Short mmCIF file of C-alpha atoms in Angstrom, two decimals:
data_model
loop_
_atom_site.label_atom_id
_atom_site.label_comp_id
_atom_site.label_asym_id
_atom_site.label_seq_id
_atom_site.Cartn_x
_atom_site.Cartn_y
_atom_site.Cartn_z
CA MET A 211 132.47 132.83 111.60
CA ALA A 212 134.20 132.47 108.23
CA ALA A 213 136.16 129.48 109.46
CA SER A 214 132.95 127.90 110.71
CA ALA A 215 131.23 128.51 107.39
CA ALA A 216 134.19 127.00 105.54
CA LEU A 217 134.12 123.92 107.73
CA PHE A 218 130.49 123.18 106.96
CA HIS A 219 130.41 124.24 103.31
CA GLN A 220 129.62 121.22 101.15
CA PRO A 221 130.47 121.12 97.44
CA HIS A 222 127.46 119.69 95.57
CA CYS A 223 127.33 117.41 92.58
CA HIS A 224 123.53 117.36 93.07
CA SER A 225 121.46 119.50 95.38
CA HIS A 226 120.47 116.30 97.17
CA CYS A 227 123.90 114.73 97.73
CA PHE A 228 127.06 115.43 99.76
CA THR A 229 130.24 114.87 97.79
CA SER A 230 132.86 112.79 99.60
CA LYS A 231 136.06 114.83 99.95
CA THR A 232 138.46 113.59 102.59
CA SER A 233 140.34 116.88 102.45
CA GLN A 234 137.33 118.93 103.59
CA THR A 235 138.22 118.91 107.27
CA SER A 236 140.50 117.07 109.64
CA LEU A 237 137.45 116.43 111.83
CA LEU A 238 136.25 113.93 109.25
CA LYS A 239 139.48 111.92 109.06
CA LYS A 240 139.36 108.48 110.63
CA PRO A 241 141.31 105.31 109.85
CA ILE A 242 139.52 102.76 107.71
CA SER A 243 139.05 99.44 109.45
CA SER A 244 141.07 96.57 107.97
CA ASN A 245 139.22 93.89 109.93
CA TYR A 246 136.93 92.78 107.13
CA PRO A 247 135.99 89.09 107.05
CA ILE A 248 136.95 87.18 103.93
CA ILE A 249 133.98 85.88 101.92
CA ARG A 250 134.91 82.79 99.94
CA ALA A 251 132.93 81.01 97.25
CA SER A 252 131.45 77.62 98.02
CA SER A 253 129.00 75.22 96.44
CA ASP A 254 127.59 74.47 99.89
CA ASN A 255 123.92 75.44 99.87
CA ASN A 256 123.00 74.22 103.37
CA PRO A 257 122.84 76.90 106.09
CA SER A 258 123.45 74.35 108.81
CA GLN A 259 126.78 73.49 107.21
CA GLN A 260 128.10 77.00 106.62
CA LYS A 261 131.74 77.06 107.63
CA HIS A 262 133.04 79.26 110.41
CA THR A 263 135.94 79.32 112.80
CA ASN A 264 135.66 77.94 116.31
CA ARG A 265 134.11 80.26 118.87
CA GLY A 266 136.24 81.60 121.68
CA GLY A 267 135.73 80.01 125.07
CA GLY A 268 135.30 81.40 128.55
CA GLY A 269 138.92 82.41 129.16
CA SER A 270 139.98 83.07 125.58
CA GLY A 271 139.65 86.87 125.71
CA ILE A 272 137.70 86.70 122.45
CA ASN A 273 134.39 88.58 122.32
CA ILE A 274 131.54 88.13 119.90
CA ARG A 275 132.86 90.86 117.58
CA ASP A 276 136.20 89.04 117.42
CA GLU A 277 134.36 85.86 116.53
CA ALA A 278 132.52 87.68 113.73
CA ARG A 279 135.85 88.89 112.30
CA ARG A 280 137.17 85.34 112.24
CA ARG A 281 134.04 83.72 110.87
CA ASN A 282 133.74 83.20 107.13
CA VAL A 283 130.07 82.94 106.17
CA ILE A 284 130.05 81.38 102.74
CA HIS A 285 127.70 82.06 99.85
CA THR A 286 128.42 81.30 96.23
CA HIS A 287 126.88 84.57 95.05
CA LYS A 288 127.78 87.97 96.43
CA PHE A 289 124.74 89.95 97.53
CA SER A 290 124.43 93.69 97.01
CA ALA A 291 121.98 96.58 97.24
CA LYS A 292 121.76 100.14 95.96
CA TYR A 293 119.55 103.22 96.05
CA VAL A 294 117.17 103.70 93.13
CA PRO A 295 114.31 106.18 92.59
CA PHE A 296 111.20 104.84 94.29
CA ASN A 297 108.80 103.04 91.93
CA ALA A 298 110.92 103.88 88.90
CA GLY A 299 110.24 102.02 85.67
CA PRO A 300 112.56 99.35 84.22
CA SER A 301 114.08 101.89 81.82
CA CYS A 302 115.40 104.05 84.69
CA THR A 303 119.20 103.90 85.00
CA GLU A 304 119.60 106.26 87.96
CA SER A 305 121.14 104.58 91.01
CA TYR A 306 123.47 105.32 93.90
CA SER A 307 125.75 103.32 96.13
CA LEU A 308 124.53 102.90 99.70
CA ASP A 309 127.82 104.53 100.66
CA GLU A 310 126.68 107.82 99.15
CA VAL A 311 124.97 110.41 101.34
CA VAL A 312 121.83 110.91 99.29
CA TYR A 313 118.17 111.11 100.22
CA ARG A 314 116.32 112.16 97.06
CA SER A 315 116.44 111.24 93.40
CA GLN A 316 117.52 113.75 90.76
CA SER A 317 113.87 114.64 90.24
CA GLY A 318 113.39 115.22 93.98
CA GLY A 319 111.46 112.00 94.57
CA LEU A 320 111.90 109.34 97.21
CA LEU A 321 114.57 106.66 96.99
CA ASP A 322 114.27 102.96 97.68
CA VAL A 323 116.84 100.31 98.54
CA GLN A 324 116.90 97.78 95.72
CA HIS A 325 118.49 94.39 96.36
CA ASP A 326 120.10 92.19 93.73
CA MET A 327 117.20 89.76 93.66
CA GLY A 328 118.92 87.65 91.02
CA ALA A 329 121.72 86.83 93.43
CA LEU A 330 119.31 86.15 96.29
CA LYS A 331 117.25 83.85 94.06
CA HIS A 332 120.21 81.52 93.61
CA TYR A 333 119.08 80.20 97.00
CA ASP A 334 115.56 78.85 97.29
CA GLY A 335 112.91 79.70 99.87
CA ALA A 336 113.68 76.60 101.93
CA TYR A 337 117.31 77.73 102.24
CA TRP A 338 116.39 81.19 103.49
CA LYS A 339 113.83 79.85 105.98
CA ALA A 340 116.36 77.40 107.38
CA LEU A 341 119.07 80.07 107.57
CA PHE A 342 116.87 82.62 109.34
CA ASP A 343 115.44 80.00 111.71
CA SER A 344 118.95 78.80 112.60
CA ARG A 345 119.89 82.24 113.91
CA VAL A 346 116.95 82.83 116.27
CA GLY A 347 117.85 82.97 119.95
CA LYS A 348 121.60 82.94 119.38
CA THR A 349 124.25 85.34 120.64
CA THR A 350 126.41 85.08 117.52
CA TRP A 351 127.34 88.58 116.34
CA PRO A 352 125.42 90.15 114.68
CA TYR A 353 122.82 87.45 114.01
CA GLY A 354 121.34 87.50 117.53
CA SER A 355 119.50 90.61 116.37
CA GLY A 356 116.14 90.08 114.74
CA VAL A 357 117.23 92.60 112.11
CA TRP A 358 120.72 91.33 111.45
CA SER A 359 119.62 87.70 111.41
CA LYS A 360 118.34 88.77 107.96
CA LYS A 361 121.55 90.65 107.11
CA GLU A 362 121.69 89.38 103.53
CA TRP A 363 118.30 91.02 102.91
CA VAL A 364 119.07 94.24 104.81
CA LEU A 365 122.61 95.58 104.30
CA PRO A 366 124.40 92.70 102.61
CA GLU A 367 127.72 94.48 102.05
CA ILE A 368 128.30 95.96 105.50
CA ASP A 369 131.05 94.41 107.56
CA SER A 370 129.83 92.85 110.79
CA ASP A 371 132.41 94.90 112.68
CA ASP A 372 130.65 98.12 111.61
CA ILE A 373 127.25 97.04 112.88
CA VAL A 374 125.75 98.87 115.87
CA SER A 375 123.17 96.63 117.52
CA ALA A 376 121.38 96.04 120.82
CA PHE A 377 120.06 92.71 119.53
CA GLU A 378 116.80 94.44 118.72
CA GLY A 379 113.89 92.66 117.06
CA ASN A 380 112.74 89.12 117.84
CA SER A 381 109.83 90.85 119.56
CA ASN A 382 106.89 89.06 121.11
CA LEU A 383 103.99 87.89 118.94
CA PHE A 384 101.27 86.96 121.40
CA TRP A 385 97.78 85.53 121.14
CA ALA A 386 95.29 88.17 122.35
CA GLU A 387 92.89 85.43 123.42
CA ARG A 388 90.57 87.20 125.84
CA PHE A 389 90.36 90.49 123.93
CA GLY A 390 89.66 88.66 120.69
CA LYS A 391 87.01 86.37 122.11
CA GLU A 392 85.16 88.79 124.39
CA PHE A 393 85.11 91.90 122.23
CA LEU A 394 85.44 90.64 118.66
CA GLN A 395 84.34 86.99 118.70
CA MET A 396 87.72 86.17 117.13
CA ASN A 397 89.82 83.12 117.96
CA ASP A 398 92.92 84.02 115.95
CA LEU A 399 93.87 87.57 116.98
CA TRP A 400 97.55 88.30 117.58
CA VAL A 401 99.57 91.32 118.67
CA LYS A 402 103.10 91.85 117.39
CA HIS A 403 104.63 93.83 120.27
CA CYS A 404 107.39 95.81 118.58
CA GLY A 405 107.46 98.04 121.69
CA ILE A 406 109.33 95.28 123.53
CA SER A 407 112.62 96.59 122.24
CA HIS A 408 115.74 98.39 123.37
CA THR A 409 114.22 101.90 123.51
CA GLY A 410 110.59 100.77 123.67
CA SER A 411 109.45 101.18 120.06
CA PHE A 412 109.74 99.68 116.60
CA LYS A 413 112.06 102.54 115.61
CA ASP A 414 115.01 100.49 116.89
CA LEU A 415 114.60 98.15 113.92
CA GLY A 416 115.41 100.89 111.45
CA MET A 417 117.87 102.81 113.55
CA THR A 418 120.28 99.92 113.99
CA VAL A 419 120.59 99.82 110.19
CA LEU A 420 120.97 103.56 109.72
CA VAL A 421 123.52 104.09 112.50
CA SER A 422 125.47 101.03 111.38
CA GLN A 423 125.75 102.53 107.91
CA VAL A 424 126.82 105.87 109.42
CA ASN A 425 129.47 103.99 111.39
CA ARG A 426 130.70 102.51 108.12
CA LEU A 427 130.63 105.91 106.38
CA LYS A 428 132.69 107.55 109.12
CA LYS A 429 135.33 104.84 108.81
CA MET A 430 135.38 105.56 105.07
CA ASN A 431 136.05 109.27 105.79
CA LYS A 432 132.71 110.35 104.34
CA PRO A 433 131.57 113.90 105.30
CA VAL A 434 129.47 112.90 108.30
CA ILE A 435 130.03 114.31 111.79
CA GLY A 436 126.68 113.58 113.43
CA VAL A 437 123.20 112.22 112.80
CA GLY A 438 120.02 114.27 113.11
CA CYS A 439 116.27 113.74 113.10
CA ALA A 440 112.96 115.46 113.61
CA SER A 441 110.87 113.45 116.01
CA THR A 442 107.58 113.07 117.79
CA GLY A 443 109.47 111.06 120.42
CA ASP A 444 110.26 107.49 119.49
CA THR A 445 112.63 108.23 116.60
CA SER A 446 114.76 110.48 118.79
CA ALA A 447 114.92 107.83 121.52
CA ALA A 448 116.16 105.20 119.08
CA LEU A 449 118.58 107.54 117.33
CA SER A 450 120.16 108.81 120.53
CA ALA A 451 120.62 105.32 121.96
CA TYR A 452 122.27 103.81 118.89
CA CYS A 453 124.43 106.89 118.30
CA ALA A 454 125.55 106.79 121.94
CA SER A 455 126.49 103.14 121.52
CA ALA A 456 128.58 104.00 118.45
CA GLY A 457 130.07 107.19 119.90
CA VAL A 458 128.43 109.29 117.17
CA PRO A 459 126.90 112.72 118.01
CA SER A 460 123.10 112.85 117.67
CA ILE A 461 121.01 115.97 117.09
CA VAL A 462 117.27 115.94 117.74
CA PHE A 463 114.59 118.45 116.71
CA LEU A 464 111.47 118.04 118.89
CA PRO A 465 108.17 119.94 118.79
CA ALA A 466 107.90 121.77 122.11
CA ASN A 467 105.32 120.45 124.60
CA LYS A 468 104.02 117.79 122.21
CA ILE A 469 105.68 114.58 123.41
CA SER A 470 105.56 112.63 126.65
CA ILE A 471 108.12 113.12 129.43
CA ALA A 472 109.11 109.45 129.08
CA GLN A 473 109.93 110.04 125.43
CA LEU A 474 111.74 113.32 126.07
CA VAL A 475 114.00 111.92 128.76
CA GLN A 476 115.40 109.16 126.54
CA PRO A 477 117.43 111.34 124.11
CA ILE A 478 118.48 113.60 126.97
CA ALA A 479 119.75 110.63 129.00
CA ASN A 480 121.62 109.25 125.99
CA GLY A 481 123.49 112.50 125.47
CA ALA A 482 121.73 113.82 122.37
CA PHE A 483 121.85 117.53 121.51
CA VAL A 484 118.12 118.30 121.80
CA LEU A 485 116.47 121.36 120.27
CA SER A 486 112.91 122.04 121.46
CA LEU A 487 111.22 124.01 118.68
CA ASP A 488 108.03 126.05 118.77
CA THR A 489 106.39 124.17 115.90
CA ASP A 490 104.83 120.81 115.12
CA PHE A 491 106.49 117.71 113.69
CA ASP A 492 106.03 118.88 110.11
CA GLY A 493 107.83 122.13 110.97
CA CYS A 494 110.65 120.18 112.62
CA MET A 495 110.89 117.95 109.56
CA GLN A 496 111.19 120.90 107.22
CA LEU A 497 113.97 122.40 109.35
CA ILE A 498 116.00 119.19 109.66
CA ARG A 499 115.86 118.69 105.90
CA GLU A 500 117.17 122.22 105.36
CA VAL A 501 119.89 121.81 107.99
CA THR A 502 121.14 118.44 106.71
CA SER A 503 121.49 119.88 103.20
CA GLU A 504 123.99 122.43 104.56
CA LEU A 505 125.81 120.72 107.44
CA PRO A 506 127.62 117.34 107.71
CA ILE A 507 124.70 115.85 109.63
CA TYR A 508 123.25 112.60 108.30
CA LEU A 509 119.45 112.63 108.07
CA ALA A 510 117.83 109.86 110.14
CA ASN A 511 114.14 110.37 109.34
CA SER A 512 112.25 107.84 107.21
CA LEU A 513 112.87 110.04 104.18
CA ASN A 514 116.08 108.02 104.44
CA SER A 515 115.12 104.64 103.02
CA LEU A 516 117.77 102.72 104.98
CA ARG A 517 115.55 102.66 108.06
CA LEU A 518 112.82 100.87 106.19
CA GLU A 519 115.22 98.00 105.51
CA GLY A 520 115.35 97.30 109.23
CA GLN A 521 111.65 97.87 109.79
CA LYS A 522 110.70 95.37 107.09
CA THR A 523 112.24 92.58 109.19
CA ALA A 524 109.24 92.78 111.57
CA ALA A 525 107.08 91.47 108.71
CA ILE A 526 109.52 88.62 108.07
CA GLU A 527 109.50 87.86 111.81
CA ILE A 528 105.71 87.55 111.83
CA LEU A 529 105.89 84.90 109.11
CA GLN A 530 108.74 83.18 110.92
CA GLN A 531 106.84 83.14 114.22
CA PHE A 532 103.83 81.60 112.46
CA ASP A 533 106.14 78.90 111.07
CA TRP A 534 105.95 80.64 107.68
CA GLU A 535 102.14 80.65 107.57
CA VAL A 536 100.75 83.90 106.15
CA PRO A 537 98.16 85.80 108.25
CA ASP A 538 95.08 87.20 106.55
CA TRP A 539 95.42 90.72 107.90
CA VAL A 540 98.13 92.93 109.42
CA ILE A 541 97.07 96.27 110.94
CA VAL A 542 99.72 98.97 111.32
CA PRO A 543 99.37 102.45 112.89
CA GLY A 544 100.43 105.13 110.40
CA GLY A 545 101.86 108.64 110.79
CA ASN A 546 104.83 109.40 108.55
CA LEU A 547 103.83 106.20 106.69
CA GLY A 548 107.21 104.56 106.20
CA ASN A 549 106.23 101.56 108.33
CA ILE A 550 103.25 100.44 106.24
CA TYR A 551 105.53 100.31 103.20
CA ALA A 552 108.25 98.52 105.19
CA PHE A 553 105.80 95.78 106.17
CA TYR A 554 104.65 95.44 102.57
CA LYS A 555 108.25 95.24 101.38
CA GLY A 556 109.13 92.54 103.91
CA PHE A 557 106.13 90.41 102.99
CA GLN A 558 106.61 90.93 99.25
CA MET A 559 110.28 90.01 99.44
CA CYS A 560 109.37 86.74 101.17
CA LYS A 561 106.89 85.98 98.40
CA GLU A 562 109.28 86.86 95.58
CA LEU A 563 112.05 84.70 97.04
CA GLY A 564 109.78 81.72 97.55
CA LEU A 565 109.38 81.64 101.33
CA VAL A 566 105.57 82.10 101.06
CA ASP A 567 103.06 82.04 98.22
CA ARG A 568 101.00 85.12 99.11
CA ILE A 569 101.06 88.25 101.26
CA PRO A 570 98.51 89.49 103.82
CA ARG A 571 96.17 92.41 103.30
CA LEU A 572 97.42 95.48 105.13
CA VAL A 573 95.41 98.04 107.07
CA CYS A 574 96.89 101.43 107.88
CA ALA A 575 95.25 102.94 110.98
CA GLN A 576 95.37 106.71 111.50
CA ALA A 577 94.25 109.01 114.28
CA ALA A 578 91.28 111.10 113.09
CA ASN A 579 93.16 114.20 114.27
CA ALA A 580 96.01 113.47 111.83
CA ASN A 581 94.45 111.55 108.96
CA PRO A 582 95.70 112.70 105.52
CA LEU A 583 96.09 109.13 104.22
CA TYR A 584 92.58 108.19 105.38
CA LEU A 585 91.09 111.20 103.58
CA TYR A 586 93.08 110.37 100.46
CA TYR A 587 91.86 106.76 100.59
CA LYS A 588 88.23 107.83 101.04
CA SER A 589 88.54 110.09 97.97
CA GLY A 590 89.43 107.04 95.88
CA TRP A 591 93.12 108.07 95.76
CA LYS A 592 92.10 111.11 93.69
CA ASP A 593 93.41 114.12 95.52
CA PHE A 594 96.03 114.05 98.27
CA LYS A 595 96.10 117.09 100.52
CA PRO A 596 98.28 117.49 103.61
CA VAL A 597 96.38 118.46 106.74
CA ARG A 598 97.32 120.41 109.82
CA ALA A 599 97.61 117.69 112.43
CA ASN A 600 95.63 118.35 115.59
CA THR A 601 96.69 117.15 119.02
CA THR A 602 96.23 113.43 119.56
CA PHE A 603 97.14 111.06 122.36
CA ALA A 604 98.79 108.99 119.62
CA SER A 605 101.50 111.64 119.46
CA ALA A 606 103.99 109.62 117.42
CA ILE A 607 101.59 109.63 114.47
CA GLN A 608 100.52 113.28 114.84
CA ILE A 609 101.74 114.08 111.33
CA GLY A 610 99.77 115.96 108.71
CA ASP A 611 102.21 115.92 105.78
CA PRO A 612 103.74 112.43 105.73
CA VAL A 613 107.04 111.97 103.93
CA SER A 614 106.23 108.44 102.77
CA ILE A 615 102.77 109.09 101.34
CA ASP A 616 103.77 107.68 97.93
CA ARG A 617 105.29 104.59 99.51
CA ALA A 618 102.16 103.95 101.58
CA VAL A 619 99.80 104.32 98.64
CA TYR A 620 101.94 101.96 96.54
CA ALA A 621 101.91 99.34 99.31
CA LEU A 622 98.18 99.55 99.94
CA LYS A 623 97.26 99.41 96.27
CA ASN A 624 99.43 96.33 95.75
CA CYS A 625 97.98 94.32 98.65
CA ASP A 626 94.32 95.36 98.37
CA GLY A 627 94.86 97.36 101.54
CA ILE A 628 92.52 99.52 103.61
CA VAL A 629 92.86 102.75 105.61
CA GLU A 630 90.79 103.33 108.75
CA GLU A 631 90.75 106.03 111.42
CA ALA A 632 90.03 106.38 115.14
CA THR A 633 88.81 109.35 117.15
CA GLU A 634 90.48 110.29 120.42
CA GLU A 635 87.65 108.78 122.46
CA GLU A 636 87.67 105.59 120.41
CA LEU A 637 91.41 105.03 120.75
CA MET A 638 91.43 105.76 124.49
CA ASP A 639 88.38 103.57 125.22
CA VAL A 640 89.76 100.62 123.27
CA SER A 641 93.16 101.06 124.94
CA ALA A 642 91.42 100.76 128.31
CA GLN A 643 89.49 97.77 127.02
CA ALA A 644 92.68 96.06 125.87
CA ASP A 645 94.44 96.86 129.15
CA SER A 646 91.56 95.27 131.04
CA THR A 647 92.44 91.97 129.34
CA GLY A 648 96.06 92.07 130.45
CA MET A 649 97.67 94.24 127.80
CA PHE A 650 99.23 97.63 128.43
CA VAL A 651 99.06 99.28 125.04
CA CYS A 652 100.31 102.60 123.75
CA PRO A 653 97.76 105.00 122.19
CA HIS A 654 98.98 104.12 118.68
CA THR A 655 98.10 100.50 119.28
CA GLY A 656 94.73 101.81 120.47
CA VAL A 657 94.32 103.37 117.02
CA ALA A 658 95.06 100.03 115.35
CA LEU A 659 92.70 98.14 117.67
CA SER A 660 89.96 100.71 116.96
CA ALA A 661 90.45 100.13 113.24
CA LEU A 662 90.15 96.38 113.84
CA ILE A 663 86.88 96.79 115.75
CA LYS A 664 85.38 98.93 112.97
CA LEU A 665 86.42 96.51 110.22
CA ARG A 666 85.18 93.58 112.27
CA CYS A 667 81.79 95.27 112.81
CA LYS A 668 81.51 95.95 109.06
CA GLY A 669 82.25 92.30 108.33
CA VAL A 670 85.39 93.17 106.37
CA ILE A 671 87.52 91.14 108.77
CA GLY A 672 85.96 87.77 109.51
CA LYS A 673 85.76 86.03 112.88
CA THR A 674 88.11 83.26 111.74
CA ASP A 675 90.61 85.50 109.95
CA LYS A 676 94.15 85.25 111.29
CA THR A 677 94.80 88.89 112.17
CA VAL A 678 97.90 90.65 113.52
CA VAL A 679 97.80 94.07 115.17
CA VAL A 680 101.21 95.75 115.23
CA SER A 681 101.92 97.43 118.56
CA THR A 682 104.52 100.04 117.72
CA ALA A 683 105.58 101.22 121.18
CA HIS A 684 105.46 100.22 124.83
CA GLY A 685 102.61 101.54 126.96
CA LEU A 686 105.08 102.58 129.67
CA LYS A 687 106.12 105.48 127.42
CA PHE A 688 102.57 106.89 127.59
CA THR A 689 101.55 106.51 131.21
CA GLN A 690 100.30 110.09 131.54
CA SER A 691 97.52 109.44 129.03
CA LYS A 692 96.42 106.43 131.06
CA ILE A 693 96.57 108.41 134.31
CA ASP A 694 94.42 111.15 132.77
CA TYR A 695 91.92 108.62 131.43
CA HIS A 696 91.48 106.66 134.65
CA SER A 697 91.33 109.91 136.62
CA GLN A 698 88.57 111.05 134.23
CA ASN A 699 90.62 114.13 133.64
CA ILE A 700 90.29 114.48 129.86
CA LYS A 701 88.18 117.35 128.63
CA ASP A 702 85.09 116.38 126.60
CA MET A 703 85.73 112.66 127.08
CA ALA A 704 83.47 110.42 129.16
CA CYS A 705 86.31 107.97 129.97
CA ARG A 706 83.59 105.35 130.34
CA LEU A 707 85.99 102.54 131.20
CA ALA A 708 87.92 104.49 133.83
CA ASN A 709 89.03 102.44 136.83
CA PRO A 710 90.07 104.93 139.52
CA PRO A 711 91.25 103.79 142.96
CA VAL A 712 88.58 103.67 145.69
CA SER A 713 89.21 105.68 148.83
CA VAL A 714 88.36 103.66 151.97
CA LYS A 715 88.75 104.28 155.68
CA ALA A 716 91.56 102.24 157.21
CA ASP A 717 89.31 99.98 159.37
CA PHE A 718 88.28 96.36 158.94
CA GLY A 719 84.52 96.99 158.62
CA SER A 720 84.86 99.61 155.90
CA VAL A 721 87.29 97.47 153.89
CA MET A 722 85.02 94.41 154.21
CA ASP A 723 81.97 96.37 153.04
CA VAL A 724 83.77 97.63 149.93
CA LEU A 725 85.23 94.21 149.09
CA LYS A 726 81.88 92.42 149.47
CA LYS A 727 80.26 94.90 147.13
CA TYR A 728 83.08 94.47 144.62
CA LEU A 729 82.98 90.65 144.73
CA LEU A 730 79.20 90.67 144.35
CA SER A 731 79.57 92.68 141.15
CA LYS A 732 81.98 90.05 139.81
CA GLU A 733 79.75 87.03 140.41
CA PRO A 734 78.67 85.24 137.22
CA LYS A 735 75.19 86.25 136.10
CA TYR A 736 73.10 83.39 134.73
#
């Protein structure tokens, strides 16, 4: 027991930071990679002419990582980023290297990743648009990823050989034509389907960044053995998959009996060490924060601002997919509230670096059963109070005490944003409505679509406004909720759009009678 305690004892320079001591334990010793690409200065400012070595051919034995080691991407100015206290004033001098294991500022506040915008501004907006566009659809490591195609804006100093990626991102942005026209009288409604991703949710965008940095830290002999998170499902799926890819142990705290089987099976299948705890997400979050302050386990929740660097690339992708035209509205489901800030940060960065001249208005959509941000917004931002989150079909946002509340409020205030909510019946009915037009949405997307309907009915969102609804996860992860709805098996819910199968005798006459009745109901009525 004493030996175990000695192994995990961490000397502290701050209560919020592990100190790097390579002598702490032999378990932490790993050779540092020497395969770093050489970055050379150049006056070349054209992304299409960036120099790189020839790619290996079919029988060369060279894989895409080998190519990345040999390739010299050239920029005149070296890009960098660091941790700073979130929303600190210009007089604040507190900062940390991204290679430090630190989650809070000295005052206990949130941290943010701050990029050297001066260096990035040496290249104009046209340069960045051309560079990002040139990487789409490629298999070049690591730029085939929608996240890492923006590497200079994400983790500029990480070596490509340390990156852990499943070529996430580049997700579908589709025109929701029928839903928009029939139910909202809108001709320009779009859905950004972040659920079309490696583990079926937007969490992959942040996790590739976080696990890549952990991979780098382990090679630097930093005191990190594994990575841990509290999760309502999707975070644990992403963490376990990326950790498995990197060969890094993952530890997951889940609230017992509060996530779908499809979500639970993902971390189990990927070899995570899963603890099912008799509490809610907020209880799991409190425990993982306490544990990671004592053990060499790197915290993977959105308290860690690295994840938001990956998630912000979805906003940049939306602009890219619209050929750098800015939509009027972007609606994002909100639970722990890191994502609404990530979208704001991505849009704002594009504006500051000259890719666009404005940013969209953001809407954060919450489930009424877990709506602390909505209540805070309705109070005029006067008095924030955490709530005890009640059960919601939108289980990934069933969070009553969001970590990123300050980030979300900052984002919404700076884009003239709005917060809306959806009841359980509203989110399930609109999910069924959307599915009837060819979608297959998760309940969280149902929350966002409900918010859209309410704002459209109030006239806040106009019929010609270019509007994007962010779908955060794939509907296939939430099939039980759809089964219950269409079986009309949800207590105190009418399930008015349920479409259960019809039982029919297996004879020609009976089948014909049922089909004739069905077809008659579908005839146009003039």
